[in-house]
Amino acid sequence: MTMEYERKHCQCHDTQTHFLERAFESLQLETAQRELLLAAFRETTVSIPLRPHRADDDGGELRTYMGYRVQHNHARGPFKGGLRFHPSVNLGEIRALAQLMTWKTALVDIPFGGAKGGITVDTNQLSSHALEILTKHFVQKMAPVFGVHQDIPAPDVGTNPQVMAWILEEYSKNHGYTPAIVTGKPVELGGSAGRLEATGHGVAHLTGQVATDLSLSIVDASVVIQGFGNVGSHAAKRLAAMGARVIALSDVRNGVTCDAGIDIERARRHVADTGWLESLPGTEPISNAELLELPCDILIPAAIEATINCDNAEAVQARLVVEAANMPVTHRADAVLRDRGITLVPDLLANAGGVLVSYYEWVQNLQEFPWELDIVLQRLEQRLGLVYEQVRDHSRQRQTDLRTAAYELAIGRVNRAMALRGF
Ligand code: NAD
């Protein structure tokens, strides 16, 4: 585990605890209720011995990989959450992310609970065949805890529709063809139209709605986006289509800027051809640190956690910050932005488009009836818009910020469901 990762992980854990405590206080929950809300229902750890054939040579040595599934809460429905394949995956990180899923599914009011899982593995070191075997062994060992009405995994960092297809195949060996066991699958195997763009599309839609509330016209609004992966690129594409001017973009290496607005399609083609945003024609280079401090109307961190922290929060020059990534703003930075009057749309709400369309995918699989793309996106926009209005109205009523309001609504729903079921 690298020092940098450890630092970020500690910040994430502290950040989540701090936001939850704020909402618990405000809801005046007793200690016993808090303990029940925080405790995981079940944590499963498995070991997977494998003689992996490396990507660059095929005589692998025996290695034992560790896999995890944390099922945090299922008061409102089956456990739901992604699988992360990354060298830094550990039980503590998976625990925090599982909990976040519980609040996210409750906030957007879909009948799921929260879970997260993963394998500690550097996928770049494995051939595709070795990754397939590792995934299928993981599914065999997790078979007792997965289930269509029990626990439904999805993609996360380091996993993709292909990995979901292997999960579907392995699970179906013992249960018959079961597409509803996993979401984020290829469309050919029952994946939903629109799942790939769902999170970024939702981010853009909410950004437009919040901007309207701030009397900020989205047409010609200047937008800065950190991270040009799945979420960042689809958010950029949609915002540009809505008339916004995307003046800066970045990836893990570096950023690019252009005051007149970046041509997003050209940026996507450039990344597809070269792998990076660097040297995108018509733009100037900029560092990731400088990008976050650019004067702009809207700042969208869409890369990793804790990029806006106490080192740079005072220097942020946006009117609106939309958390497309999970936990990109630390709790200390959150307090600074609030004091400075900057509106912040929390991750819980901002990036919920992904899990919403995952839910639509599960529904389509259960009904064996696929929906057209425009129906998926229309339902996504409607639901996110409605949830934003609930959060905004609650925040006004309670005279609090959008994040605390979102946590209060989500925790209240989970708490009620647990009480009704007699947990
Ligand atoms: P991705 O891997 O497709 O893209 C990540 C982007 O961030 C890439 O451009 C990468 O180069 C860049 N990046 C990585 N490290 C960086 C760093 N240190 N500084 C600047 N840029 C960096 O990932 P994604 O699917 O777009 O997810 C982005 C964030 O959104 C993550 O926090 C993820 O958990 C969250 N999220 C994703 C989804 C989804 O549906 N994909 C849903 C909910 C939340």
Tab-separated table of C-alpha atoms and ligand atoms in Angstrom:
chain	number	residue	atom	x	y	z
A	1	MET	CA	0.000	0.000	0.000
A	2	THR	CA	1.540	3.344	-0.961
A	3	MET	CA	1.839	6.297	1.462
A	4	GLU	CA	-0.273	8.359	-0.936
A	5	TYR	CA	-3.002	5.725	-0.936
A	6	GLU	CA	-2.883	5.419	2.855
A	7	ARG	CA	-3.207	9.196	3.229
A	8	LYS	CA	-6.169	9.307	0.842
A	9	HIS	CA	-7.816	6.300	2.476
A	10	CYS	CA	-7.567	7.858	5.953
A	11	GLN	CA	-9.068	11.058	4.582
A	12	CYS	CA	-11.961	9.119	3.010
A	13	HIS	CA	-12.725	7.252	6.197
A	14	ASP	CA	-12.566	10.483	8.249
A	15	THR	CA	-14.619	12.325	5.658
A	16	GLN	CA	-17.406	9.776	5.594
A	17	THR	CA	-17.483	9.459	9.407
A	18	HIS	CA	-17.623	13.226	9.759
A	19	PHE	CA	-20.509	13.666	7.291
A	20	LEU	CA	-22.453	10.829	8.935
A	21	GLU	CA	-21.911	12.175	12.438
A	22	ARG	CA	-23.206	15.560	11.320
A	23	ALA	CA	-26.418	13.962	10.038
A	24	PHE	CA	-26.757	11.662	13.098
A	25	GLU	CA	-26.515	14.695	15.382
A	26	SER	CA	-29.026	16.641	13.372
A	27	LEU	CA	-31.453	13.664	13.368
A	28	GLN	CA	-30.850	13.225	17.124
A	29	LEU	CA	-30.291	9.472	16.763
A	30	GLU	CA	-29.489	7.459	19.867
A	31	THR	CA	-26.189	5.564	20.184
A	32	ALA	CA	-27.866	2.178	19.677
A	33	GLN	CA	-29.496	3.367	16.419
A	34	ARG	CA	-26.189	4.792	15.188
A	35	GLU	CA	-24.401	1.528	15.910
A	36	LEU	CA	-27.036	-0.446	14.044
A	37	LEU	CA	-26.875	1.905	11.042
A	38	LEU	CA	-23.085	1.702	10.875
A	39	ALA	CA	-22.622	-2.045	11.387
A	40	ALA	CA	-22.150	-4.269	8.340
A	41	PHE	CA	-24.619	-7.156	7.996
A	42	ARG	CA	-21.942	-9.552	6.724
A	43	GLU	CA	-18.296	-9.367	5.661
A	44	THR	CA	-16.920	-12.201	3.543
A	45	THR	CA	-13.219	-12.678	2.844
A	46	VAL	CA	-11.975	-15.353	0.460
A	47	SER	CA	-8.566	-16.467	-0.733
A	48	ILE	CA	-8.037	-17.434	-4.350
A	49	PRO	CA	-4.880	-19.422	-5.130
A	50	LEU	CA	-3.934	-19.035	-8.772
A	51	ARG	CA	-0.970	-19.650	-11.014
A	52	PRO	CA	-1.527	-16.583	-13.170
A	53	HIS	CA	-0.089	-16.312	-16.616
A	54	ARG	CA	1.260	-12.783	-16.709
A	55	ALA	CA	0.390	-10.391	-19.501
A	56	ASP	CA	4.001	-10.460	-20.704
A	57	ASP	CA	5.002	-14.087	-20.085
A	58	ASP	CA	3.168	-17.336	-19.603
A	59	GLY	CA	5.008	-19.174	-16.882
A	60	GLY	CA	3.345	-17.779	-13.755
A	61	GLU	CA	4.169	-18.603	-10.125
A	62	LEU	CA	1.521	-19.622	-7.593
A	63	ARG	CA	-0.062	-16.577	-5.902
A	64	THR	CA	-2.877	-16.222	-3.417
A	65	TYR	CA	-5.238	-13.320	-4.060
A	66	MET	CA	-7.598	-11.931	-1.406
A	67	GLY	CA	-11.213	-11.150	-2.304
A	68	TYR	CA	-13.863	-9.312	-0.282
A	69	ARG	CA	-17.586	-8.649	-0.209
A	70	VAL	CA	-18.998	-6.350	2.455
A	71	GLN	CA	-22.793	-6.386	2.654
A	72	HIS	CA	-23.590	-3.326	4.686
A	73	ASN	CA	-27.364	-3.027	4.889
A	74	HIS	CA	-30.345	-4.679	3.183
A	75	ALA	CA	-33.265	-3.128	5.060
A	76	ARG	CA	-34.684	-1.672	1.807
A	77	GLY	CA	-33.835	-4.481	-0.627
A	78	PRO	CA	-31.050	-6.782	-1.877
A	79	PHE	CA	-27.451	-5.680	-1.386
A	80	LYS	CA	-26.125	-3.694	-4.357
A	81	GLY	CA	-22.673	-2.373	-5.184
A	82	GLY	CA	-19.619	-2.630	-7.389
A	83	LEU	CA	-16.548	-4.863	-7.493
A	84	ARG	CA	-13.162	-3.135	-7.461
A	85	PHE	CA	-10.027	-4.900	-8.793
A	86	HIS	CA	-7.032	-2.832	-7.681
A	87	PRO	CA	-3.707	-3.431	-5.858
A	88	SER	CA	-4.761	-1.185	-2.949
A	89	VAL	CA	-8.125	-2.893	-2.263
A	90	ASN	CA	-8.518	-3.765	1.434
A	91	LEU	CA	-11.342	-4.519	3.817
A	92	GLY	CA	-11.375	-1.019	5.354
A	93	GLU	CA	-11.818	0.701	1.994
A	94	ILE	CA	-14.497	-1.773	0.898
A	95	ARG	CA	-16.361	-1.213	4.184
A	96	ALA	CA	-16.509	2.566	3.677
A	97	LEU	CA	-17.658	2.197	0.058
A	98	ALA	CA	-20.312	-0.416	0.982
A	99	GLN	CA	-21.793	2.005	3.468
A	100	LEU	CA	-21.842	4.820	0.915
A	101	MET	CA	-23.885	2.533	-1.373
A	102	THR	CA	-26.521	2.054	1.358
A	103	TRP	CA	-27.068	5.824	1.615
A	104	LYS	CA	-26.964	6.295	-2.167
A	105	THR	CA	-29.614	3.666	-2.970
A	106	ALA	CA	-31.801	5.014	-0.146
A	107	LEU	CA	-31.434	8.614	-1.339
A	108	VAL	CA	-32.537	7.828	-4.901
A	109	ASP	CA	-35.222	5.597	-3.373
A	110	ILE	CA	-34.586	2.358	-5.240
A	111	PRO	CA	-35.329	-0.983	-3.550
A	112	PHE	CA	-31.714	-1.935	-2.847
A	113	GLY	CA	-29.332	-1.902	0.094
A	114	GLY	CA	-25.592	-1.298	-0.039
A	115	ALA	CA	-22.546	-3.515	-0.626
A	116	LYS	CA	-19.084	-3.373	-2.168
A	117	GLY	CA	-16.464	-5.974	-3.009
A	118	GLY	CA	-13.190	-6.503	-4.740
A	119	ILE	CA	-9.935	-8.340	-5.194
A	120	THR	CA	-6.487	-7.034	-4.259
A	121	VAL	CA	-4.875	-7.415	-7.679
A	122	ASP	CA	-2.999	-5.411	-10.278
A	123	THR	CA	-4.978	-6.313	-13.388
A	124	ASN	CA	-2.210	-4.875	-15.613
A	125	GLN	CA	-0.018	-7.774	-14.471
A	126	LEU	CA	-2.490	-10.433	-15.665
A	127	SER	CA	-3.396	-11.765	-19.076
A	128	SER	CA	-7.079	-11.567	-19.982
A	129	HIS	CA	-7.305	-15.351	-19.551
A	130	ALA	CA	-5.836	-15.206	-16.023
A	131	LEU	CA	-8.252	-12.404	-15.114
A	132	GLU	CA	-11.148	-14.515	-16.358
A	133	ILE	CA	-10.051	-17.485	-14.193
A	134	LEU	CA	-9.526	-15.238	-11.155
A	135	THR	CA	-12.996	-13.679	-11.594
A	136	LYS	CA	-14.697	-17.050	-11.998
A	137	HIS	CA	-12.957	-18.510	-8.902
A	138	PHE	CA	-14.036	-15.408	-6.957
A	139	VAL	CA	-17.658	-16.005	-8.042
A	140	GLN	CA	-17.482	-19.713	-7.030
A	141	LYS	CA	-16.302	-18.734	-3.545
A	142	MET	CA	-18.848	-15.905	-3.220
A	143	ALA	CA	-21.726	-17.986	-4.627
A	144	PRO	CA	-23.376	-18.429	-1.192
A	145	VAL	CA	-23.691	-14.652	-0.704
A	146	PHE	CA	-24.612	-13.555	-4.253
A	147	GLY	CA	-28.186	-13.872	-5.548
A	148	VAL	CA	-30.740	-12.068	-7.734
A	149	HIS	CA	-32.762	-11.129	-4.624
A	150	GLN	CA	-29.784	-11.249	-2.269
A	151	ASP	CA	-26.730	-9.417	-3.617
A	152	ILE	CA	-26.151	-8.044	-7.137
A	153	PRO	CA	-22.611	-6.897	-8.059
A	154	ALA	CA	-21.689	-4.271	-10.693
A	155	PRO	CA	-18.513	-2.739	-12.199
A	156	ASP	CA	-16.239	-0.344	-10.308
A	157	VAL	CA	-12.576	0.693	-10.625
A	158	GLY	CA	-10.653	-2.006	-12.542
A	159	THR	CA	-13.710	-3.979	-13.667
A	160	ASN	CA	-15.843	-3.574	-16.768
A	161	PRO	CA	-18.703	-5.178	-18.771
A	162	GLN	CA	-16.425	-8.095	-19.778
A	163	VAL	CA	-15.760	-8.952	-16.111
A	164	MET	CA	-19.528	-8.767	-15.470
A	165	ALA	CA	-20.078	-11.200	-18.387
A	166	TRP	CA	-17.675	-13.717	-16.728
A	167	ILE	CA	-19.615	-13.352	-13.457
A	168	LEU	CA	-22.894	-14.007	-15.298
A	169	GLU	CA	-21.398	-17.096	-16.949
A	170	GLU	CA	-19.987	-18.583	-13.724
A	171	TYR	CA	-23.137	-17.954	-11.699
A	172	SER	CA	-25.371	-19.325	-14.481
A	173	LYS	CA	-23.522	-22.671	-14.439
A	174	ASN	CA	-25.356	-23.608	-11.232
A	175	HIS	CA	-28.517	-21.506	-11.545
A	176	GLY	CA	-29.450	-21.513	-15.224
A	177	TYR	CA	-29.118	-18.361	-17.369
A	178	THR	CA	-29.364	-15.534	-14.811
A	179	PRO	CA	-28.656	-12.081	-16.296
A	180	ALA	CA	-30.183	-10.312	-13.238
A	181	ILE	CA	-27.309	-11.574	-11.036
A	182	VAL	CA	-25.089	-8.703	-12.161
A	183	THR	CA	-25.507	-5.221	-13.708
A	184	GLY	CA	-23.228	-3.288	-16.051
A	185	LYS	CA	-23.151	-6.262	-18.442
A	186	PRO	CA	-22.634	-5.974	-22.198
A	187	VAL	CA	-25.941	-5.067	-23.903
A	188	GLU	CA	-25.770	-8.381	-25.820
A	189	LEU	CA	-26.167	-10.234	-22.499
A	190	GLY	CA	-28.970	-8.112	-21.055
A	191	GLY	CA	-27.062	-4.945	-20.153
A	192	SER	CA	-29.150	-1.768	-20.242
A	193	ALA	CA	-28.974	0.764	-23.031
A	194	GLY	CA	-27.449	3.906	-21.520
A	195	ARG	CA	-25.602	2.267	-18.579
A	196	LEU	CA	-22.177	3.398	-19.822
A	197	GLU	CA	-23.133	7.076	-20.076
A	198	ALA	CA	-25.605	7.048	-17.150
A	199	THR	CA	-23.381	8.513	-14.432
A	200	GLY	CA	-21.941	11.333	-16.570
A	201	HIS	CA	-25.331	12.074	-18.114
A	202	GLY	CA	-26.841	12.321	-14.618
A	203	VAL	CA	-24.033	14.619	-13.457
A	204	ALA	CA	-24.690	16.965	-16.386
A	205	HIS	CA	-28.453	16.917	-15.917
A	206	LEU	CA	-28.196	17.765	-12.201
A	207	THR	CA	-25.595	20.458	-12.908
A	208	GLY	CA	-28.088	22.144	-15.252
A	209	GLN	CA	-30.877	21.927	-12.695
A	210	VAL	CA	-28.791	23.305	-9.806
A	211	ALA	CA	-27.395	26.077	-12.049
A	212	THR	CA	-30.957	27.169	-12.827
A	213	ASP	CA	-31.667	27.408	-9.078
A	214	LEU	CA	-28.557	29.587	-8.727
A	215	SER	CA	-29.763	31.796	-11.628
A	216	LEU	CA	-26.675	30.679	-13.523
A	217	SER	CA	-27.345	30.114	-17.211
A	218	ILE	CA	-25.833	26.808	-18.352
A	219	VAL	CA	-25.495	28.268	-21.857
A	220	ASP	CA	-21.950	29.640	-22.023
A	221	ALA	CA	-21.268	28.735	-18.361
A	222	SER	CA	-17.560	27.937	-17.945
A	223	VAL	CA	-16.975	24.380	-16.732
A	224	VAL	CA	-13.775	22.697	-15.485
A	225	ILE	CA	-13.697	18.885	-15.254
A	226	GLN	CA	-10.976	16.873	-13.497
A	227	GLY	CA	-10.858	13.299	-14.894
A	228	PHE	CA	-11.775	12.378	-18.459
A	229	GLY	CA	-12.722	8.728	-17.949
A	230	ASN	CA	-16.174	7.211	-18.132
A	231	VAL	CA	-17.885	9.767	-15.878
A	232	GLY	CA	-15.908	12.900	-16.815
A	233	SER	CA	-16.073	12.366	-20.578
A	234	HIS	CA	-19.817	11.684	-20.676
A	235	ALA	CA	-20.528	14.631	-18.359
A	236	ALA	CA	-18.376	16.864	-20.612
A	237	LYS	CA	-20.133	15.664	-23.766
A	238	ARG	CA	-23.600	16.276	-22.334
A	239	LEU	CA	-22.735	19.672	-20.810
A	240	ALA	CA	-21.262	20.825	-24.128
A	241	ALA	CA	-24.479	19.696	-25.836
A	242	MET	CA	-26.419	21.778	-23.287
A	243	GLY	CA	-24.420	24.855	-24.398
A	244	ALA	CA	-21.804	25.020	-21.621
A	245	ARG	CA	-18.195	25.963	-22.380
A	246	VAL	CA	-15.845	23.244	-21.078
A	247	ILE	CA	-12.673	25.301	-20.570
A	248	ALA	CA	-10.431	22.645	-18.959
A	249	LEU	CA	-10.110	18.865	-18.739
A	250	SER	CA	-7.543	16.524	-17.214
A	251	ASP	CA	-6.447	12.927	-16.815
A	252	VAL	CA	-4.041	11.362	-14.327
A	253	ARG	CA	-1.033	12.734	-16.241
A	254	ASN	CA	-2.030	16.330	-16.911
A	255	GLY	CA	-4.667	18.793	-18.045
A	256	VAL	CA	-5.492	20.964	-21.033
A	257	THR	CA	-7.271	24.301	-21.184
A	258	CYS	CA	-8.900	26.546	-23.790
A	259	ASP	CA	-10.888	29.632	-22.834
A	260	ALA	CA	-13.096	29.504	-25.898
A	261	GLY	CA	-14.198	25.959	-25.007
A	262	ILE	CA	-12.746	22.513	-25.795
A	263	ASP	CA	-14.245	20.449	-28.608
A	264	ILE	CA	-15.241	17.346	-26.594
A	265	GLU	CA	-15.600	14.986	-29.551
A	266	ARG	CA	-12.118	15.961	-30.689
A	267	ALA	CA	-10.786	15.375	-27.158
A	268	ARG	CA	-12.403	11.913	-27.065
A	269	ARG	CA	-10.863	11.000	-30.445
A	270	HIS	CA	-7.462	12.324	-29.318
A	271	VAL	CA	-7.588	10.179	-26.146
A	272	ALA	CA	-8.716	7.146	-28.163
A	273	ASP	CA	-5.753	7.637	-30.546
A	274	THR	CA	-2.989	8.630	-28.097
A	275	GLY	CA	-4.243	7.443	-24.690
A	276	TRP	CA	-3.937	10.916	-23.137
A	277	LEU	CA	-5.299	14.478	-23.329
A	278	GLU	CA	-1.742	15.837	-23.579
A	279	SER	CA	-1.035	17.829	-26.789
A	280	LEU	CA	-4.726	18.115	-27.708
A	281	PRO	CA	-4.670	20.578	-30.649
A	282	GLY	CA	-6.109	24.014	-29.826
A	283	THR	CA	-5.380	23.768	-26.065
A	284	GLU	CA	-2.693	24.856	-23.609
A	285	PRO	CA	-1.176	22.456	-21.047
A	286	ILE	CA	-2.087	22.869	-17.375
A	287	SER	CA	-1.371	20.786	-14.258
A	288	ASN	CA	-4.088	19.017	-12.274
A	289	ALA	CA	-3.369	21.311	-9.322
A	290	GLU	CA	-3.713	24.467	-11.448
A	291	LEU	CA	-6.886	23.163	-13.064
A	292	LEU	CA	-8.716	22.947	-9.725
A	293	GLU	CA	-7.938	26.610	-9.042
A	294	LEU	CA	-9.035	28.030	-12.413
A	295	PRO	CA	-11.678	30.784	-12.349
A	296	CYS	CA	-14.885	29.137	-13.623
A	297	ASP	CA	-18.615	28.913	-12.952
A	298	ILE	CA	-18.722	25.145	-12.354
A	299	LEU	CA	-16.024	22.741	-11.121
A	300	ILE	CA	-16.592	18.985	-11.521
A	301	PRO	CA	-14.087	16.660	-9.818
A	302	ALA	CA	-14.626	13.363	-11.684
A	303	ALA	CA	-11.388	11.465	-10.969
A	304	ILE	CA	-10.517	10.155	-7.514
A	305	GLU	CA	-11.116	10.885	-3.847
A	306	ALA	CA	-9.744	13.805	-1.792
A	307	THR	CA	-8.505	15.968	-4.688
A	308	ILE	CA	-10.115	19.049	-3.094
A	309	ASN	CA	-8.644	19.222	0.386
A	310	CYS	CA	-7.401	21.729	2.951
A	311	ASP	CA	-4.387	22.525	0.711
A	312	ASN	CA	-6.466	23.965	-2.138
A	313	ALA	CA	-10.062	24.598	-0.931
A	314	GLU	CA	-9.368	28.306	-0.314
A	315	ALA	CA	-8.131	28.644	-3.897
A	316	VAL	CA	-11.201	27.122	-5.613
A	317	GLN	CA	-12.790	29.839	-7.733
A	318	ALA	CA	-16.041	28.168	-8.849
A	319	ARG	CA	-19.590	29.112	-7.840
A	320	LEU	CA	-20.771	25.523	-7.993
A	321	VAL	CA	-18.881	22.260	-7.272
A	322	VAL	CA	-20.477	18.987	-8.423
A	323	GLU	CA	-18.965	15.813	-6.904
A	324	ALA	CA	-18.993	13.415	-9.842
A	325	ALA	CA	-16.311	11.228	-8.193
A	326	ASN	CA	-16.859	9.481	-4.859
A	327	MET	CA	-15.595	11.587	-1.935
A	328	PRO	CA	-13.476	14.055	-3.972
A	329	VAL	CA	-13.893	16.783	-1.309
A	330	THR	CA	-12.563	16.121	2.212
A	331	HIS	CA	-14.649	17.168	5.190
A	332	ARG	CA	-12.248	20.022	5.998
A	333	ALA	CA	-12.443	21.309	2.439
A	334	ASP	CA	-16.217	20.911	2.552
A	335	ALA	CA	-16.347	23.292	5.539
A	336	VAL	CA	-14.142	25.826	3.727
A	337	LEU	CA	-16.293	25.751	0.569
A	338	ARG	CA	-19.465	26.155	2.660
A	339	ASP	CA	-18.007	29.135	4.539
A	340	ARG	CA	-17.080	30.709	1.218
A	341	GLY	CA	-20.673	30.373	-0.030
A	342	ILE	CA	-19.826	27.872	-2.785
A	343	THR	CA	-22.734	25.516	-3.538
A	344	LEU	CA	-21.758	21.822	-3.516
A	345	VAL	CA	-23.755	18.916	-4.960
A	346	PRO	CA	-22.663	15.833	-2.939
A	347	ASP	CA	-21.477	12.559	-4.504
A	348	LEU	CA	-24.414	10.758	-2.942
A	349	LEU	CA	-26.695	12.617	-5.312
A	350	ALA	CA	-24.403	13.813	-8.116
A	351	ASN	CA	-23.156	10.397	-9.311
A	352	ALA	CA	-26.261	8.346	-8.449
A	353	GLY	CA	-27.184	8.042	-12.150
A	354	GLY	CA	-24.995	4.925	-12.335
A	355	VAL	CA	-26.783	2.935	-9.666
A	356	LEU	CA	-30.139	4.201	-10.900
A	357	VAL	CA	-29.574	2.711	-14.361
A	358	SER	CA	-28.149	-0.427	-12.714
A	359	TYR	CA	-31.535	-0.731	-11.026
A	360	TYR	CA	-33.282	-0.213	-14.388
A	361	GLU	CA	-31.063	-2.967	-15.830
A	362	TRP	CA	-32.075	-5.385	-13.041
A	363	VAL	CA	-35.763	-4.534	-13.594
A	364	GLN	CA	-35.415	-5.149	-17.365
A	365	ASN	CA	-33.712	-8.511	-16.665
A	366	LEU	CA	-36.425	-9.616	-14.227
A	367	GLN	CA	-39.120	-8.600	-16.734
A	368	GLU	CA	-37.132	-10.004	-19.678
A	369	PHE	CA	-38.134	-6.821	-21.500
A	370	PRO	CA	-35.407	-4.378	-22.639
A	371	TRP	CA	-36.138	-0.625	-22.729
A	372	GLU	CA	-35.161	1.824	-25.485
A	373	LEU	CA	-32.325	4.292	-24.748
A	374	ASP	CA	-34.632	7.336	-24.677
A	375	ILE	CA	-36.869	5.685	-22.054
A	376	VAL	CA	-33.835	4.902	-19.867
A	377	LEU	CA	-32.453	8.460	-20.071
A	378	GLN	CA	-35.878	10.046	-19.601
A	379	ARG	CA	-36.495	7.995	-16.420
A	380	LEU	CA	-32.955	8.773	-15.212
A	381	GLU	CA	-33.440	12.533	-15.631
A	382	GLN	CA	-36.905	12.482	-14.067
A	383	ARG	CA	-35.821	10.544	-10.986
A	384	LEU	CA	-32.606	12.517	-10.407
A	385	GLY	CA	-34.492	15.798	-10.853
A	386	LEU	CA	-37.106	14.741	-8.326
A	387	VAL	CA	-34.496	13.592	-5.797
A	388	TYR	CA	-32.605	16.878	-6.180
A	389	GLU	CA	-35.816	18.820	-5.449
A	390	GLN	CA	-36.402	16.702	-2.336
A	391	VAL	CA	-32.839	17.342	-1.135
A	392	ARG	CA	-33.013	21.078	-1.942
A	393	ASP	CA	-36.389	21.507	-0.185
A	394	HIS	CA	-35.198	19.523	2.826
A	395	SER	CA	-32.021	21.621	3.036
A	396	ARG	CA	-34.085	24.836	2.956
A	397	GLN	CA	-36.508	23.546	5.551
A	398	ARG	CA	-33.705	22.421	7.881
A	399	GLN	CA	-31.479	25.392	6.974
A	400	THR	CA	-28.594	23.109	6.162
A	401	ASP	CA	-26.352	22.325	3.192
A	402	LEU	CA	-27.250	19.876	0.386
A	403	ARG	CA	-24.880	17.173	1.675
A	404	THR	CA	-26.312	17.084	5.195
A	405	ALA	CA	-29.831	17.174	3.748
A	406	ALA	CA	-29.041	14.224	1.449
A	407	TYR	CA	-27.564	12.165	4.310
A	408	GLU	CA	-30.529	13.008	6.544
A	409	LEU	CA	-33.053	11.844	3.949
A	410	ALA	CA	-31.100	8.652	3.193
A	411	ILE	CA	-30.425	7.714	6.816
A	412	GLY	CA	-34.045	8.445	7.734
A	413	ARG	CA	-35.282	6.029	5.037
A	414	VAL	CA	-32.910	3.216	6.084
A	415	ASN	CA	-33.751	3.773	9.744
A	416	ARG	CA	-37.501	3.569	9.086
A	417	ALA	CA	-37.153	0.390	7.020
A	418	MET	CA	-35.078	-1.258	9.766
A	419	ALA	CA	-37.645	-0.300	12.397
A	420	LEU	CA	-40.556	-1.582	10.274
A	421	ARG	CA	-38.803	-4.904	9.715
A	422	GLY	CA	-37.859	-5.193	13.380
A	423	PHE	CA	-34.095	-5.392	12.839
B	1	NAD	P1	-12.240	6.031	-15.028
B	1	NAD	O1	-11.148	5.132	-14.562
B	1	NAD	O2	-12.983	5.718	-16.270
B	1	NAD	O3	-11.671	7.539	-15.195
B	1	NAD	C1	-10.940	8.192	-14.207
B	1	NAD	C2	-10.281	9.425	-14.824
B	1	NAD	O4	-9.593	10.130	-13.785
B	1	NAD	C3	-9.245	9.118	-15.889
B	1	NAD	O5	-9.241	10.155	-16.862
B	1	NAD	C4	-7.928	9.141	-15.109
B	1	NAD	O6	-6.799	9.408	-15.933
B	1	NAD	C5	-8.217	10.282	-14.159
B	1	NAD	N1	-7.411	10.239	-12.937
B	1	NAD	C6	-7.052	9.162	-12.219
B	1	NAD	N2	-6.290	9.543	-11.171
B	1	NAD	C7	-6.186	10.882	-11.242
B	1	NAD	C8	-5.533	11.857	-10.463
B	1	NAD	N3	-4.769	11.510	-9.405
B	1	NAD	N4	-5.646	13.170	-10.819
B	1	NAD	C9	-6.365	13.522	-11.903
B	1	NAD	N5	-7.008	12.640	-12.690
B	1	NAD	C10	-6.910	11.334	-12.360
B	1	NAD	O7	-13.236	6.144	-13.768
B	1	NAD	P2	-14.769	6.579	-13.794
B	1	NAD	O8	-15.615	5.378	-13.972
B	1	NAD	O9	-14.925	7.761	-14.677
B	1	NAD	O10	-14.945	7.032	-12.254
B	1	NAD	C11	-14.484	8.301	-11.803
B	1	NAD	C12	-15.007	8.540	-10.392
B	1	NAD	O11	-16.447	8.450	-10.393
B	1	NAD	C13	-14.546	7.512	-9.339
B	1	NAD	O12	-14.461	8.203	-8.098
B	1	NAD	C14	-15.713	6.527	-9.276
B	1	NAD	O13	-15.759	5.827	-8.031
B	1	NAD	C15	-16.874	7.491	-9.431
B	1	NAD	N6	-18.117	6.857	-9.900
B	1	NAD	C16	-18.171	6.223	-11.104
B	1	NAD	C17	-19.372	5.665	-11.539
B	1	NAD	C18	-19.468	5.008	-12.886
B	1	NAD	O14	-20.605	4.675	-13.267
B	1	NAD	N7	-18.388	4.838	-13.626
B	1	NAD	C19	-20.511	5.732	-10.728
B	1	NAD	C20	-20.433	6.386	-9.496
B	1	NAD	C21	-19.218	6.949	-9.093
